[in-house]
Short mmCIF file of C-alpha atoms and ligand atoms in Angstrom, two decimals:
data_model
loop_
_atom_site.label_atom_id
_atom_site.label_comp_id
_atom_site.label_asym_id
_atom_site.label_seq_id
_atom_site.Cartn_x
_atom_site.Cartn_y
_atom_site.Cartn_z
CA MET A 1 -0.39 -28.14 -50.01
CA THR A 2 -3.45 -25.67 -50.46
CA VAL A 3 -3.65 -22.86 -47.75
CA ASN A 4 -6.98 -22.25 -46.37
CA VAL A 5 -7.95 -18.92 -45.43
CA GLY A 6 -10.15 -17.14 -43.32
CA VAL A 7 -10.74 -13.38 -44.21
CA ILE A 8 -12.05 -10.89 -42.08
CA GLY A 9 -13.75 -7.88 -43.14
CA THR A 10 -15.24 -7.89 -46.64
CA GLY A 11 -15.30 -4.47 -47.70
CA ASN A 12 -13.26 -3.04 -50.83
CA ILE A 13 -10.14 -4.51 -50.64
CA GLY A 14 -11.34 -7.33 -48.36
CA GLN A 15 -13.18 -8.69 -51.60
CA ASP A 16 -10.45 -7.93 -53.56
CA HIS A 17 -7.67 -10.23 -51.56
CA ILE A 18 -10.94 -13.00 -51.71
CA ARG A 19 -11.08 -12.66 -55.90
CA ARG A 20 -7.10 -12.66 -56.00
CA LEU A 21 -6.93 -15.87 -53.35
CA SER A 22 -9.76 -17.67 -55.12
CA GLY A 23 -9.34 -17.03 -58.83
CA THR A 24 -5.74 -15.10 -59.88
CA LEU A 25 -3.36 -16.72 -57.14
CA SER A 26 -2.59 -20.70 -56.69
CA GLY A 27 -1.93 -22.32 -53.56
CA ALA A 28 -5.11 -20.88 -51.62
CA ARG A 29 -8.59 -21.08 -51.10
CA VAL A 30 -11.22 -19.02 -48.84
CA VAL A 31 -12.63 -21.15 -46.51
CA ALA A 32 -14.28 -19.19 -44.36
CA VAL A 33 -15.38 -14.79 -43.89
CA THR A 34 -17.25 -13.02 -41.37
CA ASP A 35 -17.45 -9.30 -41.11
CA ILE A 36 -19.77 -7.05 -39.05
CA ASP A 37 -22.12 -6.91 -41.44
CA ALA A 38 -23.58 -10.23 -41.54
CA VAL A 39 -25.40 -9.79 -44.77
CA ARG A 40 -22.03 -8.42 -46.79
CA ALA A 41 -20.43 -11.31 -45.38
CA GLU A 42 -23.41 -13.75 -46.84
CA SER A 43 -23.53 -12.36 -50.30
CA VAL A 44 -19.44 -12.28 -50.65
CA THR A 45 -19.31 -16.60 -49.93
CA ALA A 46 -22.53 -16.40 -52.67
CA ALA A 47 -20.08 -16.46 -55.07
CA LEU A 48 -17.44 -18.71 -53.27
CA PRO A 49 -18.17 -22.25 -53.61
CA GLY A 50 -16.96 -24.48 -50.86
CA ALA A 51 -16.63 -21.15 -48.26
CA ARG A 52 -19.21 -20.46 -45.36
CA ALA A 53 -19.67 -17.19 -43.44
CA VAL A 54 -18.78 -17.20 -39.95
CA PRO A 55 -20.67 -14.94 -37.33
CA ARG A 56 -17.24 -14.02 -35.27
CA ALA A 57 -13.91 -13.53 -35.96
CA GLN A 58 -13.11 -15.05 -32.88
CA GLU A 59 -14.51 -18.18 -34.21
CA LEU A 60 -13.29 -17.87 -37.94
CA ILE A 61 -9.25 -17.23 -36.17
CA THR A 62 -9.40 -20.83 -34.18
CA ALA A 63 -11.80 -22.60 -36.61
CA ALA A 64 -10.02 -26.20 -37.16
CA ASP A 65 -10.38 -26.05 -40.99
CA VAL A 66 -8.63 -22.32 -41.72
CA ASP A 67 -4.84 -22.56 -41.80
CA ALA A 68 -4.13 -18.61 -41.76
CA VAL A 69 -5.95 -15.31 -41.75
CA VAL A 70 -6.30 -12.22 -43.56
CA VAL A 71 -7.29 -9.05 -41.60
CA THR A 72 -9.12 -6.43 -44.01
CA SER A 73 -11.54 -4.96 -41.43
CA TRP A 74 -11.18 -1.34 -40.27
CA GLY A 75 -7.83 -0.66 -38.76
CA PRO A 76 -9.07 -0.02 -35.11
CA THR A 77 -10.02 -3.54 -35.21
CA HIS A 78 -6.40 -5.35 -36.27
CA GLU A 79 -4.74 -5.32 -32.74
CA GLU A 80 -7.63 -7.56 -31.50
CA TYR A 81 -7.59 -9.95 -34.44
CA VAL A 82 -3.87 -9.80 -35.33
CA LEU A 83 -3.27 -10.62 -31.30
CA ALA A 84 -6.04 -13.40 -31.54
CA SER A 85 -4.38 -15.14 -34.61
CA ILE A 86 -0.76 -15.36 -32.77
CA ALA A 87 -2.70 -16.81 -30.10
CA ALA A 88 -3.97 -19.47 -32.19
CA GLY A 89 -0.39 -19.90 -33.67
CA LYS A 90 -1.99 -19.07 -37.15
CA PRO A 91 -0.38 -16.71 -39.73
CA VAL A 92 -1.83 -13.82 -40.04
CA PHE A 93 -2.00 -11.04 -43.19
CA CYS A 94 -2.82 -7.77 -41.92
CA GLU A 95 -3.73 -4.82 -44.12
CA LYS A 96 -2.48 -1.58 -42.62
CA PRO A 97 -2.27 -0.60 -40.12
CA LEU A 98 -0.65 -2.90 -38.24
CA ALA A 99 -2.23 -0.95 -35.25
CA THR A 100 -3.54 2.44 -34.63
CA THR A 101 -1.05 3.59 -32.30
CA ALA A 102 2.75 2.65 -31.87
CA ASP A 103 1.82 1.18 -28.26
CA ALA A 104 -0.63 -1.23 -29.67
CA CYS A 105 2.25 -2.17 -32.62
CA LEU A 106 4.88 -3.01 -29.83
CA ARG A 107 2.18 -5.17 -27.80
CA ILE A 108 1.73 -7.13 -31.23
CA VAL A 109 5.87 -7.27 -31.71
CA ASP A 110 5.85 -8.63 -28.10
CA ALA A 111 3.49 -11.09 -28.25
CA GLU A 112 4.68 -12.41 -31.66
CA GLN A 113 8.54 -13.00 -30.02
CA ALA A 114 6.83 -14.72 -27.32
CA HIS A 115 5.28 -17.24 -29.74
CA GLY A 116 8.77 -17.38 -30.71
CA SER A 117 8.34 -17.49 -34.49
CA ARG A 118 7.06 -14.80 -37.57
CA LEU A 119 3.27 -14.82 -37.64
CA VAL A 120 2.58 -11.43 -38.74
CA GLN A 121 2.59 -9.90 -42.55
CA ILE A 122 1.25 -6.12 -43.04
CA GLY A 123 -0.11 -5.33 -46.39
CA PHE A 124 2.30 -2.66 -47.14
CA MET A 125 2.10 -3.75 -50.81
CA ARG A 126 4.56 -1.40 -53.03
CA ARG A 127 7.60 -3.45 -51.82
CA TYR A 128 6.42 -5.85 -54.31
CA ASP A 129 5.34 -3.00 -56.75
CA PRO A 130 8.01 -3.42 -60.10
CA GLY A 131 8.99 -0.51 -59.95
CA TYR A 132 10.28 0.05 -56.35
CA ARG A 133 11.63 -3.49 -57.08
CA ALA A 134 13.68 -2.25 -59.31
CA MET A 135 14.64 0.99 -57.82
CA ARG A 136 15.80 -0.97 -54.61
CA GLU A 137 18.13 -2.85 -57.42
CA VAL A 138 19.89 -0.12 -58.69
CA VAL A 139 20.30 1.69 -54.47
CA THR A 140 21.18 -1.44 -52.82
CA ARG A 141 23.58 -2.27 -56.22
CA GLY A 142 25.46 0.98 -55.34
CA GLY A 143 23.68 2.11 -58.77
CA ILE A 144 23.87 5.80 -57.97
CA GLY A 145 26.05 5.88 -54.66
CA ALA A 146 25.04 6.87 -51.56
CA PRO A 147 21.79 8.13 -51.69
CA LEU A 148 21.69 12.07 -50.54
CA VAL A 149 18.23 12.98 -51.51
CA VAL A 150 14.52 11.73 -51.73
CA HIS A 151 11.89 13.09 -53.72
CA CYS A 152 8.20 11.88 -53.63
CA ALA A 153 4.50 12.80 -54.85
CA HIS A 154 1.35 10.92 -53.23
CA ARG A 155 -1.58 12.45 -55.21
CA ASN A 156 -5.38 11.23 -55.80
CA PRO A 157 -7.85 12.63 -57.44
CA SER A 158 -10.37 13.36 -55.04
CA VAL A 159 -10.99 12.75 -51.14
CA PRO A 160 -14.36 12.30 -49.43
CA GLU A 161 -15.87 14.66 -46.71
CA SER A 162 -14.85 12.38 -44.24
CA TYR A 163 -11.12 12.89 -44.97
CA THR A 164 -8.80 14.80 -42.34
CA SER A 165 -5.90 16.45 -42.29
CA ASP A 166 -3.98 13.26 -40.19
CA MET A 167 -5.33 10.93 -42.28
CA ALA A 168 -2.66 12.43 -44.97
CA VAL A 169 -0.02 10.82 -42.54
CA THR A 170 -1.90 8.04 -41.26
CA ASP A 171 -3.98 6.85 -44.23
CA THR A 172 -1.78 8.21 -47.35
CA ALA A 173 1.70 8.89 -47.04
CA ILE A 174 1.85 5.63 -44.30
CA HIS A 175 2.94 3.73 -47.16
CA GLU A 176 5.82 6.39 -48.31
CA LEU A 177 6.59 5.70 -44.87
CA ASP A 178 7.21 1.94 -45.15
CA THR A 179 8.80 2.19 -48.54
CA LEU A 180 11.33 4.60 -47.75
CA ARG A 181 12.64 2.63 -44.82
CA TRP A 182 12.69 -0.41 -47.22
CA LEU A 183 14.17 1.24 -50.51
CA LEU A 184 16.85 3.11 -47.93
CA ASP A 185 17.25 0.78 -45.31
CA GLU A 186 17.51 2.89 -42.73
CA ASP A 187 15.13 4.39 -40.08
CA PHE A 188 14.00 8.15 -39.38
CA SER A 189 15.67 10.43 -37.26
CA SER A 190 12.97 13.45 -37.51
CA ALA A 191 9.86 14.58 -38.96
CA GLN A 192 8.18 17.82 -39.95
CA VAL A 193 4.72 18.72 -42.04
CA LEU A 194 4.91 22.23 -44.09
CA LYS A 195 1.02 23.48 -45.29
CA ALA A 196 1.33 24.73 -48.66
CA LYS A 197 -0.95 26.90 -50.35
CA ARG A 198 -4.40 25.26 -50.05
CA THR A 199 -6.11 23.91 -53.29
CA THR A 200 -9.75 25.34 -53.64
CA ARG A 201 -11.18 22.24 -54.61
CA ALA A 202 -10.63 20.87 -50.54
CA ALA A 203 -13.15 20.62 -47.92
CA ALA A 204 -12.63 23.64 -45.26
CA HIS A 205 -11.47 21.58 -42.65
CA LEU A 206 -8.58 19.81 -45.10
CA ALA A 207 -4.67 21.02 -45.31
CA ASP A 208 -4.18 20.10 -48.78
CA PRO A 209 -1.44 19.73 -50.68
CA GLN A 210 0.80 19.12 -47.24
CA ILE A 211 4.60 18.41 -47.67
CA LEU A 212 5.74 15.90 -45.50
CA LEU A 213 9.72 16.25 -44.76
CA LEU A 214 11.90 13.21 -43.19
CA GLU A 215 15.34 12.92 -42.62
CA THR A 216 17.50 9.58 -41.83
CA VAL A 217 19.66 8.61 -39.38
CA SER A 218 22.27 8.97 -41.77
CA GLY A 219 21.27 12.36 -42.92
CA VAL A 220 19.10 11.72 -46.07
CA ARG A 221 16.53 14.57 -46.50
CA ILE A 222 13.26 13.40 -48.00
CA ASP A 223 10.44 15.58 -49.16
CA ILE A 224 6.67 14.00 -49.81
CA GLU A 225 3.80 16.36 -51.00
CA VAL A 226 0.37 14.84 -50.05
CA PHE A 227 -1.80 16.14 -52.55
CA VAL A 228 -5.46 14.27 -52.00
CA ASN A 229 -7.59 16.69 -54.17
CA CYS A 230 -5.05 16.71 -57.39
CA ALA A 231 -8.00 16.04 -59.94
CA TYR A 232 -6.36 14.36 -62.57
CA GLY A 233 -5.21 10.70 -61.41
CA TYR A 234 -3.64 8.58 -58.91
CA ASP A 235 -0.55 9.80 -59.33
CA ILE A 236 3.11 8.22 -57.49
CA GLY A 237 6.06 9.64 -57.57
CA CYS A 238 9.38 8.84 -56.55
CA GLU A 239 13.35 9.66 -56.97
CA VAL A 240 16.57 8.86 -54.98
CA VAL A 241 18.94 11.50 -55.92
CA GLY A 242 22.27 9.95 -55.44
CA GLU A 243 25.82 11.12 -55.40
CA PHE A 244 26.85 10.24 -58.94
CA GLY A 245 23.14 9.38 -60.17
CA VAL A 246 19.55 9.42 -59.99
CA VAL A 247 17.05 6.34 -60.14
CA ARG A 248 13.43 7.60 -60.83
CA LEU A 249 9.99 5.49 -60.69
CA SER A 250 8.73 4.83 -64.07
CA ASP A 251 4.95 5.33 -64.45
CA PRO A 252 3.23 1.85 -65.15
CA VAL A 253 2.29 2.58 -68.74
CA ASP A 254 1.71 -0.32 -71.42
CA VAL A 255 1.44 1.67 -74.53
CA ALA A 256 2.06 5.29 -75.25
CA VAL A 257 -0.08 7.17 -78.00
CA ARG A 258 1.38 9.00 -80.61
CA ARG A 259 -1.64 11.17 -82.39
CA ALA A 260 -2.74 14.32 -83.69
CA GLY A 261 0.57 16.20 -82.73
CA GLY A 262 0.68 14.55 -79.34
CA HIS A 263 2.29 12.11 -77.42
CA THR A 264 0.19 10.53 -74.21
CA VAL A 265 0.17 7.89 -72.02
CA ALA A 266 -2.60 7.37 -69.39
CA ILE A 267 -2.45 7.75 -66.03
CA THR A 268 -4.39 5.45 -63.85
CA GLN A 269 -7.26 6.93 -61.68
CA ASP A 270 -7.34 4.74 -58.50
CA TRP A 271 -4.92 2.20 -56.06
CA ARG A 272 -6.42 -1.03 -57.70
CA ASP A 273 -5.29 0.37 -61.05
CA ARG A 274 -1.65 1.68 -59.91
CA PHE A 275 -0.87 -1.25 -57.48
CA GLY A 276 -3.16 -4.17 -58.83
CA ARG A 277 -0.06 -6.35 -59.74
CA ALA A 278 1.81 -5.47 -56.52
CA PHE A 279 -1.36 -6.69 -54.44
CA ASP A 280 -0.86 -10.41 -56.72
CA VAL A 281 2.48 -10.54 -56.34
CA GLU A 282 2.22 -9.58 -52.59
CA MET A 283 -0.31 -12.22 -51.86
CA GLN A 284 1.23 -14.79 -53.63
CA GLU A 285 4.39 -14.54 -51.36
CA TRP A 286 2.21 -14.56 -48.52
CA VAL A 287 0.43 -17.66 -49.58
CA ASP A 288 4.00 -19.44 -50.50
CA SER A 289 5.80 -18.24 -47.32
CA VAL A 290 2.94 -19.52 -45.68
CA ALA A 291 2.69 -23.15 -46.92
CA ALA A 292 6.86 -22.78 -46.55
CA GLY A 293 6.11 -22.18 -42.76
CA HIS A 294 8.82 -19.19 -43.25
CA LEU A 295 7.20 -15.55 -43.40
CA THR A 296 9.42 -12.76 -45.56
CA GLY A 297 6.88 -10.03 -46.43
CA PRO A 298 6.99 -6.65 -44.07
CA SER A 299 6.52 -7.81 -40.62
CA SER A 300 5.09 -6.82 -37.27
CA TRP A 301 8.16 -4.39 -36.74
CA ASP A 302 8.03 -2.63 -39.88
CA GLY A 303 4.32 -2.04 -38.98
CA TYR A 304 5.68 -0.46 -35.42
CA ALA A 305 8.20 1.74 -37.87
CA ALA A 306 5.69 3.11 -39.76
CA ALA A 307 3.31 3.89 -36.59
CA VAL A 308 6.47 5.78 -34.95
CA THR A 309 7.11 7.37 -37.87
CA ALA A 310 3.38 8.64 -38.54
CA ASP A 311 3.21 9.79 -34.36
CA ALA A 312 6.19 11.99 -35.07
CA LEU A 313 4.91 13.74 -38.17
CA LEU A 314 1.08 14.62 -36.63
CA GLU A 315 3.02 15.78 -33.57
CA ALA A 316 5.34 18.02 -35.83
CA ALA A 317 2.21 18.99 -37.06
CA ARG A 318 0.38 19.89 -34.37
CA GLU A 319 3.28 21.78 -32.77
CA ASN A 320 4.42 23.02 -35.74
CA ARG A 321 8.11 21.97 -35.26
CA VAL A 322 10.52 19.85 -35.84
CA ALA A 323 10.00 16.20 -34.15
CA ALA A 324 12.38 13.33 -33.36
CA VAL A 325 11.36 10.10 -34.61
CA SER A 326 12.34 7.71 -31.44
CA MET A 327 11.96 4.30 -32.22
CA LYS A 328 13.29 1.45 -29.45
CA ASP A 329 15.72 -0.67 -30.80
CA ARG A 330 15.02 -3.58 -33.49
CA PRO A 331 14.81 -6.75 -31.54
CA ASP A 332 17.02 -9.65 -33.40
CA PHE A 333 13.91 -11.76 -33.61
CA TYR A 334 13.03 -9.00 -36.99
CA ALA A 335 16.79 -8.82 -37.97
N1 LIG B 1 -2.73 -1.45 -48.59
C1 LIG B 1 -3.32 -0.54 -48.92
O1 LIG B 1 -2.85 -0.07 -50.05
C2 LIG B 1 -5.14 -0.63 -48.88
C3 LIG B 1 -6.03 -0.33 -49.93
C4 LIG B 1 -7.44 -0.26 -49.01
C5 LIG B 1 -7.52 -0.29 -47.78
N2 LIG B 1 -6.25 -0.84 -47.03
C6 LIG B 1 -6.83 -0.84 -45.57
O2 LIG B 1 -7.50 -2.34 -45.34
C7 LIG B 1 -8.43 -1.81 -44.39
C8 LIG B 1 -9.82 -2.00 -44.79
O3 LIG B 1 -10.44 -1.12 -46.36
P1 LIG B 1 -11.60 -0.82 -47.30
O4 LIG B 1 -11.15 0.10 -47.78
O5 LIG B 1 -11.69 -2.30 -47.39
O6 LIG B 1 -12.50 -0.72 -45.88
P2 LIG B 1 -14.13 -0.88 -46.19
O7 LIG B 1 -15.22 -0.03 -45.22
O8 LIG B 1 -14.78 -0.82 -47.32
O9 LIG B 1 -14.23 -2.50 -45.72
C9 LIG B 1 -13.98 -2.91 -44.29
C10 LIG B 1 -14.71 -4.12 -43.76
O10 LIG B 1 -14.43 -4.19 -42.48
C11 LIG B 1 -15.81 -4.85 -41.65
N3 LIG B 1 -15.24 -4.59 -40.53
C12 LIG B 1 -15.35 -3.48 -39.61
N4 LIG B 1 -14.97 -3.78 -38.56
C13 LIG B 1 -15.03 -5.15 -38.40
C14 LIG B 1 -15.09 -6.21 -37.24
N5 LIG B 1 -14.90 -5.58 -36.15
N6 LIG B 1 -15.20 -7.48 -37.34
C15 LIG B 1 -15.50 -7.72 -38.51
N7 LIG B 1 -15.36 -6.96 -39.61
C16 LIG B 1 -15.61 -5.61 -39.78
C17 LIG B 1 -16.75 -3.43 -42.25
O11 LIG B 1 -18.08 -4.07 -42.12
C18 LIG B 1 -16.40 -3.52 -43.85
O12 LIG B 1 -17.18 -4.33 -44.41
C19 LIG B 1 -8.25 -0.60 -43.71
O13 LIG B 1 -7.24 -1.04 -42.40
C20 LIG B 1 -7.49 0.07 -45.06
O14 LIG B 1 -6.44 0.92 -44.41
C21 LIG B 1 -5.02 -0.80 -47.36
#
């Protein structure tokens, strides 16, 4: 079976996923695209034989030849399009965030449960990265004993002027919030934000770097350094310290060069290079699971959990205190 996909939002990652679905992967084709920027949507179809540009997202979602929907428009539009896809009974892959508030995520969770089977997958692609998958294997098999402490770093070379201190949580560390919950297989209980000495490279309004502190329900302590003007590359680190060992994420390098008295490996410069393989695996598994009629990837509950944790971190930063991460009980539907 070939899955006919409609894509809402033909910007950066929308075009990436379109290329993936049309060229790199098997079992899917893009049949329709839409964007509030109609010219952009039209220009994308020029390189996509068999695909058409549709004026409105609602029309794309209900089109008879669209089997499944990919939502890659701006975050504030996600709730509307995910709910419309559920109402149409169609599987929907939504880039992060699932929605911009925890309450909006819960509306999606409720609508999906009312539908009766899973339709929503959220684009937390780190779960598909070979390095993180290998780390999780070690942790869940008990290879380092019970996890006690986790150290993470999320560094970007630079960010635009429009990037705010809150976005360090909602746009950047949101990936760690999901990945760590999945890696440790437990929820968080508390959150705190520390502001480090400011880099001179940051815009005046921006706190950078920041250190996010989380505690899990069982007491594992986590620190996440978010440093979005680090200058030297896109650098992702994660180390889990267990009772009798440590597992650390390796750099995704292909070769190391020894010359002139040095030993060098390349550092990726952006998220596309660092997680390109993860995006491919993520999207292929989504296509395969849509064809099989059984979604297995990150769910709308995972989107809700990330939103609740992000809200607690923002509250902690705003009020300069430790904030509780208060999640509802997970419905059996998402067990
Ligand atoms: N998983 C990841 O690592 C990752 C990486 C990049 C972006 N994202 C997420 O993907 C989403 C898109 O990010 P981007 O970088 O591609 O942004 P972008 O601005 O490049 O593209 C978004 C596109 O959506 C269109 N759009 C906006 N509102 C719309 C609407 N109501 N209907 C139809 N189209 C609409 C815009 O015109 C634009 O073309 C964001 O939610 C972002 O957080 C995720």
